[in-house]
Short mmCIF file of C-alpha atoms in Angstrom, two decimals:
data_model
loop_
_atom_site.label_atom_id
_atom_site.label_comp_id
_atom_site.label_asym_id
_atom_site.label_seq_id
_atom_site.Cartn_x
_atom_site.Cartn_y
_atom_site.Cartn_z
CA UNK U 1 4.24 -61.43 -120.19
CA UNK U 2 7.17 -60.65 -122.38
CA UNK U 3 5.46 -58.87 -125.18
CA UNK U 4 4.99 -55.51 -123.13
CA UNK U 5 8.56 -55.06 -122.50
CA UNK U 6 10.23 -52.54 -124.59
CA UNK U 7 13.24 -53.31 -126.64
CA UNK U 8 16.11 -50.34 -126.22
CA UNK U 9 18.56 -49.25 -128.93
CA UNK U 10 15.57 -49.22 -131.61
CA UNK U 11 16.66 -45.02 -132.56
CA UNK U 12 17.36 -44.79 -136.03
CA UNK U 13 20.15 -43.35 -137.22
CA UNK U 14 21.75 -42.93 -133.52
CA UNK U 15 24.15 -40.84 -132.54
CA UNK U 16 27.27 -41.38 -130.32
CA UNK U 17 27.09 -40.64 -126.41
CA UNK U 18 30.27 -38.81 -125.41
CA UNK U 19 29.94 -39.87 -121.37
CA UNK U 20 32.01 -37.28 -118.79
CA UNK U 21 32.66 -37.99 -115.35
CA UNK U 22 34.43 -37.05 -113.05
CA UNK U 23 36.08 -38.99 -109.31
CA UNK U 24 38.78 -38.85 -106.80
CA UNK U 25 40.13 -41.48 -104.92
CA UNK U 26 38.00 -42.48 -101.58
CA UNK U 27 36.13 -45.56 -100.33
CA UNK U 28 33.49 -45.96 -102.27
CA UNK U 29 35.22 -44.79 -105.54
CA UNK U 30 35.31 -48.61 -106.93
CA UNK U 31 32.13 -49.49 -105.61
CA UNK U 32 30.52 -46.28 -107.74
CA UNK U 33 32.62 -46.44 -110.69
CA UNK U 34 31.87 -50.26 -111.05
CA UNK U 35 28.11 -49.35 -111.24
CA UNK U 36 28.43 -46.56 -113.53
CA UNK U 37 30.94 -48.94 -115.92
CA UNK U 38 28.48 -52.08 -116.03
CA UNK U 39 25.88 -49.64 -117.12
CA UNK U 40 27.56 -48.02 -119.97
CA UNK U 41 28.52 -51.57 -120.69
CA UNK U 42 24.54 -52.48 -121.38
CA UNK U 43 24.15 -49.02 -123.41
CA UNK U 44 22.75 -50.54 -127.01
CA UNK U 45 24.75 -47.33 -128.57
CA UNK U 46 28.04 -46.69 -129.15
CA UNK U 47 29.86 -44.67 -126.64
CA UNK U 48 33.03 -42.85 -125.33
CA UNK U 49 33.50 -42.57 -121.49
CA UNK U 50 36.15 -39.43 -120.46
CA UNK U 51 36.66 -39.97 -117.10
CA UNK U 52 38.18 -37.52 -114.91
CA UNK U 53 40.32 -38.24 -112.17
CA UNK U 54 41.62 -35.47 -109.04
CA UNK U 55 44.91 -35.77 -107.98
CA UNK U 56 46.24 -37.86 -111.08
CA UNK U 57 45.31 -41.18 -112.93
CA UNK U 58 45.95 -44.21 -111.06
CA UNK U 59 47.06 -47.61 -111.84
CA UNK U 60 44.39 -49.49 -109.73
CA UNK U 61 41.56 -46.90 -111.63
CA UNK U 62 43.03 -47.26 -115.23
CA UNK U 63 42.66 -51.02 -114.21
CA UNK U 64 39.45 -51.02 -113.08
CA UNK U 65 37.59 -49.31 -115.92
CA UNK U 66 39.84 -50.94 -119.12
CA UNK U 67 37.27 -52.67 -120.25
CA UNK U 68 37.56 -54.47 -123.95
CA UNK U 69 33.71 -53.33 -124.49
CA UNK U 70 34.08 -49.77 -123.83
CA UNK U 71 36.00 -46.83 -125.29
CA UNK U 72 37.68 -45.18 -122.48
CA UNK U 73 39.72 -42.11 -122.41
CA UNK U 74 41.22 -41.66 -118.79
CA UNK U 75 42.78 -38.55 -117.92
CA UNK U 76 44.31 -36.91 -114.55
CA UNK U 77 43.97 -33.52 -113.39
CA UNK U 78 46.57 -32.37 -110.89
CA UNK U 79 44.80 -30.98 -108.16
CA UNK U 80 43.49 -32.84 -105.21
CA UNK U 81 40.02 -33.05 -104.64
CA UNK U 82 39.36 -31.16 -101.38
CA UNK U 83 37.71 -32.26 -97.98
CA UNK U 84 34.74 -29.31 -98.14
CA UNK U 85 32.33 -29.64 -100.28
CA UNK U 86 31.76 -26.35 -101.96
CA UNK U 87 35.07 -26.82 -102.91
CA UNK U 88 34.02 -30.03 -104.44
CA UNK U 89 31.51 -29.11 -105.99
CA UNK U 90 33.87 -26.06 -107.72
CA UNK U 91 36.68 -28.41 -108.81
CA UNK U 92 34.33 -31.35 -110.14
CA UNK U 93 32.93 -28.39 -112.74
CA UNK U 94 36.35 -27.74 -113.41
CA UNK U 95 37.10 -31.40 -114.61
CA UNK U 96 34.19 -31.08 -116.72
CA UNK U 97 35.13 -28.04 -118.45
CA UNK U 98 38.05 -29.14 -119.14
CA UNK U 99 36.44 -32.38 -120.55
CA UNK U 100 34.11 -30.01 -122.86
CA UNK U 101 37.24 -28.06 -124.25
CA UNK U 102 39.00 -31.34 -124.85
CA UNK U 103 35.76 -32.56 -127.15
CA UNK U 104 35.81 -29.42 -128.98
CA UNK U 105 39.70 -29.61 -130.02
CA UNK U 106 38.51 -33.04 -130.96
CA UNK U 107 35.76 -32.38 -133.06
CA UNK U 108 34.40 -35.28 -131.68
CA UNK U 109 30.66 -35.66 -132.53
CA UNK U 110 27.79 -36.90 -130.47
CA UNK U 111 25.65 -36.29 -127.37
CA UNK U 112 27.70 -35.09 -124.22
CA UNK U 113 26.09 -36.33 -121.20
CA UNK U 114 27.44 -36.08 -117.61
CA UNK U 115 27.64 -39.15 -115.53
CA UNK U 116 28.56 -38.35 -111.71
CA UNK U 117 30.49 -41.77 -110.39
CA UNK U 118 27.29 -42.30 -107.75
CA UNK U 119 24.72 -41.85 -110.51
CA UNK U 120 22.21 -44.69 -111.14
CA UNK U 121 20.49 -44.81 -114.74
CA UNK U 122 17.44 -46.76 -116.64
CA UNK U 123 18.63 -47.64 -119.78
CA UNK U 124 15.49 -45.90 -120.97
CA UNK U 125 17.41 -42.86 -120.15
CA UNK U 126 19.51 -43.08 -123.40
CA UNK U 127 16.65 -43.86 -125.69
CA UNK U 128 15.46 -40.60 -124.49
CA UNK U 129 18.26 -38.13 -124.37
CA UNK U 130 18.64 -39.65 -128.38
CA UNK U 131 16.21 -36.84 -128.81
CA UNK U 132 17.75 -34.17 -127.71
CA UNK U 133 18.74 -31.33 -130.83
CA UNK U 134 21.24 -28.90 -128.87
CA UNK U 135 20.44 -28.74 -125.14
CA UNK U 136 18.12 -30.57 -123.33
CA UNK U 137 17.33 -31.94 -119.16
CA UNK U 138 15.90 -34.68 -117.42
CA UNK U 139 14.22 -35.75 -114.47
CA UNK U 140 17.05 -36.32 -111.39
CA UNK U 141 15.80 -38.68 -108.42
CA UNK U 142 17.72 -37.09 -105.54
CA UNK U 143 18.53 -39.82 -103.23
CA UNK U 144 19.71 -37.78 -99.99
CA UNK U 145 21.45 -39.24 -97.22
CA UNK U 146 20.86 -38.64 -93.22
CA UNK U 147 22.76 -40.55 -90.28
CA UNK U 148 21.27 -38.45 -87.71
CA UNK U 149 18.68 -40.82 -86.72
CA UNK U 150 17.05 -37.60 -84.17
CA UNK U 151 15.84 -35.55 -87.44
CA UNK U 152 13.54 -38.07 -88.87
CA UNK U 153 10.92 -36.37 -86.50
CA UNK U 154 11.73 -33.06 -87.82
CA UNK U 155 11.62 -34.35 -91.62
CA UNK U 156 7.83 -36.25 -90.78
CA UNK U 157 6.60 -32.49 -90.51
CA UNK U 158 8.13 -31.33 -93.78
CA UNK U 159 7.51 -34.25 -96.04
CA UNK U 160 4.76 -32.56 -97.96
CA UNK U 161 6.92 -29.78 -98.70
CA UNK U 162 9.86 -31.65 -99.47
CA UNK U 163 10.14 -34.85 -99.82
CA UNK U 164 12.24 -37.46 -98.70
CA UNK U 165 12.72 -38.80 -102.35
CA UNK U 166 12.64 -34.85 -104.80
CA UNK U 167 12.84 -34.24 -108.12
CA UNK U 168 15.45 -31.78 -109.97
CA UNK U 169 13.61 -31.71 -113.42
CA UNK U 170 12.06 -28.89 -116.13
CA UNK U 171 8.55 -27.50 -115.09
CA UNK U 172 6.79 -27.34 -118.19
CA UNK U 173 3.76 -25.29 -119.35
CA UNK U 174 0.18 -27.08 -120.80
CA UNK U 175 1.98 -26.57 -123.77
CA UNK U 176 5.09 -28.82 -122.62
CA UNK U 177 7.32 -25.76 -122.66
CA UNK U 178 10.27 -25.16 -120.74
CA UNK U 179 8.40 -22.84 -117.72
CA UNK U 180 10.75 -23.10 -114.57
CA UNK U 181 12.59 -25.60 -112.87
CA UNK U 182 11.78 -28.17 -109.88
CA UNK U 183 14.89 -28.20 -107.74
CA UNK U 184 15.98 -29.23 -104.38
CA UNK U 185 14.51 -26.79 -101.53
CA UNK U 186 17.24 -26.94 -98.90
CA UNK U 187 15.44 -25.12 -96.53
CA UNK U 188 14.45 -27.27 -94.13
CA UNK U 189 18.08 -28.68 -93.67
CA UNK U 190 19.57 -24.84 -92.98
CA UNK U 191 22.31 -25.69 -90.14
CA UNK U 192 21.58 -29.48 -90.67
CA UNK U 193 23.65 -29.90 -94.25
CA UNK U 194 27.01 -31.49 -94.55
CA UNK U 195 29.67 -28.85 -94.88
CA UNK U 196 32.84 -31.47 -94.90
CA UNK U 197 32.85 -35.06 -95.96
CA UNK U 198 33.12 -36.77 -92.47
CA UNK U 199 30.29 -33.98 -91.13
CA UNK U 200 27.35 -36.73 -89.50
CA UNK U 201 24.73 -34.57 -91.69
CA UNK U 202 22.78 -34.83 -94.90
CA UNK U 203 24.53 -34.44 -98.28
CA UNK U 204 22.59 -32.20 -100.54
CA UNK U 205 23.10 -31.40 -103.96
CA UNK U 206 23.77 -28.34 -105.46
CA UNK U 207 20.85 -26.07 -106.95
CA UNK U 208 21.09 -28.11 -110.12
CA UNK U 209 22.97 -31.28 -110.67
CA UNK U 210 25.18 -31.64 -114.20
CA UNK U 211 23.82 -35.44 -114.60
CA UNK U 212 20.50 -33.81 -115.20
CA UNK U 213 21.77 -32.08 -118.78
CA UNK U 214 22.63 -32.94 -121.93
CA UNK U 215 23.80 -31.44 -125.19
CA UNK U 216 24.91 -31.97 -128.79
CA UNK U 217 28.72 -31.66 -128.67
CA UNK U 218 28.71 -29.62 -132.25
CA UNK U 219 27.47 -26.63 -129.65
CA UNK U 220 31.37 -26.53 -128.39
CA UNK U 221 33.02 -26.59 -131.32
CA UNK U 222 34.66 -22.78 -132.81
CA UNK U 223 33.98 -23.23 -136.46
CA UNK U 224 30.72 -25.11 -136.54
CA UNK U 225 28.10 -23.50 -139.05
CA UNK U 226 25.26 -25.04 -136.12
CA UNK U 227 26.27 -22.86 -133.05
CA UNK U 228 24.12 -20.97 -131.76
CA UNK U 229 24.45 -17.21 -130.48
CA UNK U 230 23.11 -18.39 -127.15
CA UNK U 231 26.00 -21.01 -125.95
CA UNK U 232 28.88 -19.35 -124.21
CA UNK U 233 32.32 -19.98 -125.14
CA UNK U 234 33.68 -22.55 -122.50
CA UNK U 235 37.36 -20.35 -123.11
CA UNK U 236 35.33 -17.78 -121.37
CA UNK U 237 34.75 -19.60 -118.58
CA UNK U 238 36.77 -19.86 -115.25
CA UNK U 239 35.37 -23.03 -114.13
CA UNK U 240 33.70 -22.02 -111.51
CA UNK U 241 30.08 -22.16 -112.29
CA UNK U 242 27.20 -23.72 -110.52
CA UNK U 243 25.23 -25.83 -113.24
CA UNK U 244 25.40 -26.63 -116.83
CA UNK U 245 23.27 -23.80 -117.35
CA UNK U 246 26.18 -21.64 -116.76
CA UNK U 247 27.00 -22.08 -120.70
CA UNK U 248 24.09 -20.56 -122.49
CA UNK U 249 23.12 -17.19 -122.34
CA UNK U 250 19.66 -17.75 -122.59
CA UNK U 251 18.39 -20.88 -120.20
CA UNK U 252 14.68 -20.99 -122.06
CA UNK U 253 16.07 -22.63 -124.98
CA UNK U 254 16.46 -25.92 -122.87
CA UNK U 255 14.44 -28.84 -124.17
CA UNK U 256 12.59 -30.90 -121.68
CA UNK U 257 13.24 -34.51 -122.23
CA UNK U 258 11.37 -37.40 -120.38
CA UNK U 259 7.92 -36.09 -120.41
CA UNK U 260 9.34 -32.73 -118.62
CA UNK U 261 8.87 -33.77 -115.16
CA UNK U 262 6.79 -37.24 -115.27
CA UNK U 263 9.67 -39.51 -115.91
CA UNK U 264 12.09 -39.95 -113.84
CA UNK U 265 15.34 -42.04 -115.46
CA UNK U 266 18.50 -40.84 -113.57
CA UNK U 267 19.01 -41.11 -109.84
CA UNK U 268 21.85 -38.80 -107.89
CA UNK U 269 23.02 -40.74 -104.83
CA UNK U 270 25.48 -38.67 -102.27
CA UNK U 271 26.59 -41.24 -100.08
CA UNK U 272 30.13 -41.03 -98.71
CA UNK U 273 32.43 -42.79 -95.81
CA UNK U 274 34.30 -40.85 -93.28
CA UNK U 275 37.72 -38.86 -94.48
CA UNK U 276 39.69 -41.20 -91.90
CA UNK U 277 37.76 -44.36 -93.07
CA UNK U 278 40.31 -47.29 -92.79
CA UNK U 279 38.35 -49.47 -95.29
CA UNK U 280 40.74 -50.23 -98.26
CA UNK U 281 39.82 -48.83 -101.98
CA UNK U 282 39.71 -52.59 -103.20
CA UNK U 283 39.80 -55.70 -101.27
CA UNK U 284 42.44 -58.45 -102.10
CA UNK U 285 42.44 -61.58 -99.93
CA UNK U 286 45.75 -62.32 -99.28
CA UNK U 287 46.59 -65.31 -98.69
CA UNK U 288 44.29 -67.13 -99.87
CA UNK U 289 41.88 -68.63 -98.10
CA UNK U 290 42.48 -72.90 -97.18
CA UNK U 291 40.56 -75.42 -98.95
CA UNK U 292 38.54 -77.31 -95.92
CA UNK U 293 35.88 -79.76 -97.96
CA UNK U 294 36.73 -81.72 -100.87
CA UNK U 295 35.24 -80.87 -103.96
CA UNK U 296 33.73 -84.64 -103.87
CA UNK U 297 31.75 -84.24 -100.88
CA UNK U 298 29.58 -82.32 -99.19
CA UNK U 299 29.96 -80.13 -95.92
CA UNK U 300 26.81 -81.48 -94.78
CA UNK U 301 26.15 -85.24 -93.06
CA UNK U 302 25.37 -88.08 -95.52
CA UNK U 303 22.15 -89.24 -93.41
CA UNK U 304 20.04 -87.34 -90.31
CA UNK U 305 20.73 -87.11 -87.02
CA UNK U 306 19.40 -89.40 -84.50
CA UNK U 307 16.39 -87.63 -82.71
CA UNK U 308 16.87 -87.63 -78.62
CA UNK U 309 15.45 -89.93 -76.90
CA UNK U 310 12.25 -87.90 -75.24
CA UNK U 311 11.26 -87.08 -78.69
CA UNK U 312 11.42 -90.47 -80.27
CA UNK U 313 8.04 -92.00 -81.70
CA UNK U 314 5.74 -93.64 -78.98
CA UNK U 315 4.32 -97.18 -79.53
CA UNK U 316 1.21 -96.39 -81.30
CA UNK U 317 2.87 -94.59 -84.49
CA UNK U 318 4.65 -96.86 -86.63
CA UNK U 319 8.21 -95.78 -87.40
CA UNK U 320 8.73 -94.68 -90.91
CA UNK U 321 12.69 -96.64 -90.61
CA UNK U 322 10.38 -99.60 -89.98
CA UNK U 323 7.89 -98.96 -92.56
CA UNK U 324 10.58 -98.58 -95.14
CA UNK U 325 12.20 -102.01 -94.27
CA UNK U 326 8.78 -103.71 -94.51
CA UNK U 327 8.59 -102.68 -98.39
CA UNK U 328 11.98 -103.96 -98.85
CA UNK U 329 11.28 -107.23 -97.57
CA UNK U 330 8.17 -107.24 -99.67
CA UNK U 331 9.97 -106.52 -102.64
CA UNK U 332 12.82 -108.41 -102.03
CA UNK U 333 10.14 -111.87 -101.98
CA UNK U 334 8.64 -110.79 -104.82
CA UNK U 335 12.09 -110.71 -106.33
CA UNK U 336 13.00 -114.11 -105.09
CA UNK U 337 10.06 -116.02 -106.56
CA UNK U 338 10.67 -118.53 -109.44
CA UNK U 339 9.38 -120.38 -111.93
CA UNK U 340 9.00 -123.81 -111.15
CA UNK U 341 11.46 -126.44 -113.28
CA UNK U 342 8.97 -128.93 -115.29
CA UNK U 343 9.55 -132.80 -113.25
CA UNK U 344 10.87 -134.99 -115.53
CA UNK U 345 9.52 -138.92 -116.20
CA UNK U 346 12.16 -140.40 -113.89
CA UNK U 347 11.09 -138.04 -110.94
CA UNK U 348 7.02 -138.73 -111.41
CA UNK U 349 7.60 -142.50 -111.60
CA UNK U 350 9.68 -142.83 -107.99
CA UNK U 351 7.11 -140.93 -106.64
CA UNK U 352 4.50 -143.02 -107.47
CA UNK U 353 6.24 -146.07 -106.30
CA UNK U 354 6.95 -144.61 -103.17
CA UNK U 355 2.88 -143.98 -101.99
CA UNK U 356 2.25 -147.54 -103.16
#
């Protein structure tokens, strides 16, 4: 059974995965971030994870994610993340830029990926990307999000054209050439989408999600001999762009990674709490909870309870209690049976005189 499954981290001569993401304090911030953090821990390659963080670097994240196994590089960026989320959207491609420009000051080498703090990955997914030789994509499993419990009968109608589980990935050619892209069609959820974090609506992404793109970090740097005329110069950029292919000037030279779009290894989940939401970042219980059993005994009763007395056993079914005390008795006579002591001389010869 275990000679099918395949071993990861077999790439020879690997390169290093330079991991960008960017969060903001909220709810489910911990719960994400711990997801994303065990999964970079199980990465067979080596690794550097830049994370972002609106409105400044906390103690409780810098905490969280200093981890002896991974090589972290936390940095703040002053502005708050904002409650709409086209503005989100805007400011999270921000961070990342400003990730990029710090990796090309760096020279640092490797494969830039971006990790979103909800993402979800197969650890296939970095066997794959391995591939990539400047700028590649991958398949995105958009996991949306409704509360409104009254649309599902309006979604049952528009399944077939989209459905409830799309794909942002490369549309390839019978050649496996870049031809087009699958992306999200938000048409059916015009007036229904989430325009502010605590809106009761479906969070959709944006045309096409960062996590879905990756690409050789020796595109960003100035004096590299390898860069290409058709990468943009991130100086050049404002921040504000809508996708990742915002930095080339020519979008066919993307290379389709994953079996263009039959493989999906990356999933994009949305899901977010209310604005006012009361539930704390990280739970502590304080104090500590009492002690109640003893660690030498069980919480639970050292023999049966007694069965009521309409439901006891009637006269014709023997009683197991009884039963069991039977074989003990057995057991205890064949214990208590003993070799007879030889008679000696004296003993035979009273006897005798005795019947006489």
């Amino acid at each position: 059974m275990y000679a099918d499954r395949k071993v990861y981290g077999q790439t020879k001569n690997p390169r290093i995965f330079i991991v960008v993401t960017s969060t903001y304090v909220r709810t489910f911030q911990v719960l994400y971030l711990t997801g994303v953090m065990h999964s970079l821990m199980l990465v067979p390659y080596d690794l550097v994870w830049i994370v972002g963080e609106a409105g400044g670097v906390s103690n409780e994240k810098a905490s969280l994610i200093a981890k002896p196994s991974l090589k972290i590089i936390h940095v703040g960026f002053n502005q708050r993340m904002p409650n709409s989320w086209e503005e989100r959207h805007k400011l999270e491609s921000k961070m990342r830029l400003r990730a990029l420009r710090s990796i090309r000051e760096k020279k640092s080498d490797g494969i830039v990926m971006f990790a979103g703090d909800s993402n979800m990955f197969s650890m296939e997914l970095f066997d794959e990307i391995q591939n990539v030789k400047w700028f590649g994509a991958v398949s995105v499993g958009m996991l949306t999000h409704s509360v409104n419990t009254d649309e599902m009968a309006d979604r049952k109608k528009d399944e077939k054209e989209n459905p409830r589980m799309p794909i942002q990935c490369p549309a390839c050619n019978a050649s496996d050439m870049l031809a087009g892209w699958h992306t999200f069609k938000t048409l059916p959820f015009v007036g229904k989408s989430a325009v502010y974090i605590d809106d009761r609506a479906t969070v959709l992404p944006k045309k096409l999600e960062w996590s879905g793109f990756v690409l050789n970090s020796r595109l960003l740097w100035k004096d590299s001999s390898d860069k290409s005329e058709w990468i943009k110069d991130i100086d050049m950029l404002n921040g504000d762009i809508e996708s990742p292919l915002g930095l080339v000037n020519d979008p066919s030279v993307v290379e389709p990674l994953g079996n263009c779009d039959r493989q999906v290894l990356l999933w994009w989940l949305r899901v977010e709490a209310r604005a006012d939401s009361k539930f704390p970042p990280i739970w502590i219980i304080d104090p500590p909870l009492e002690i109640t059993v003893s660690s030498k005994r069980t919480p639970w009763r050292d023999a049966p309870p007694e069965l009521p007395a309409n439901e006891k056993p009637t006269m014709g079914i023997q009683d197991p209690i009884v039963k069991h005390s039977t074989k003990r008795t057995s057991r205890s006579k064949h214990r208590s049976k003993r070799k007879p002591e030889p008679k000696t001389d004296t003993q035979v010869s009273t006897r005798h005189s005795e019947q006489n």
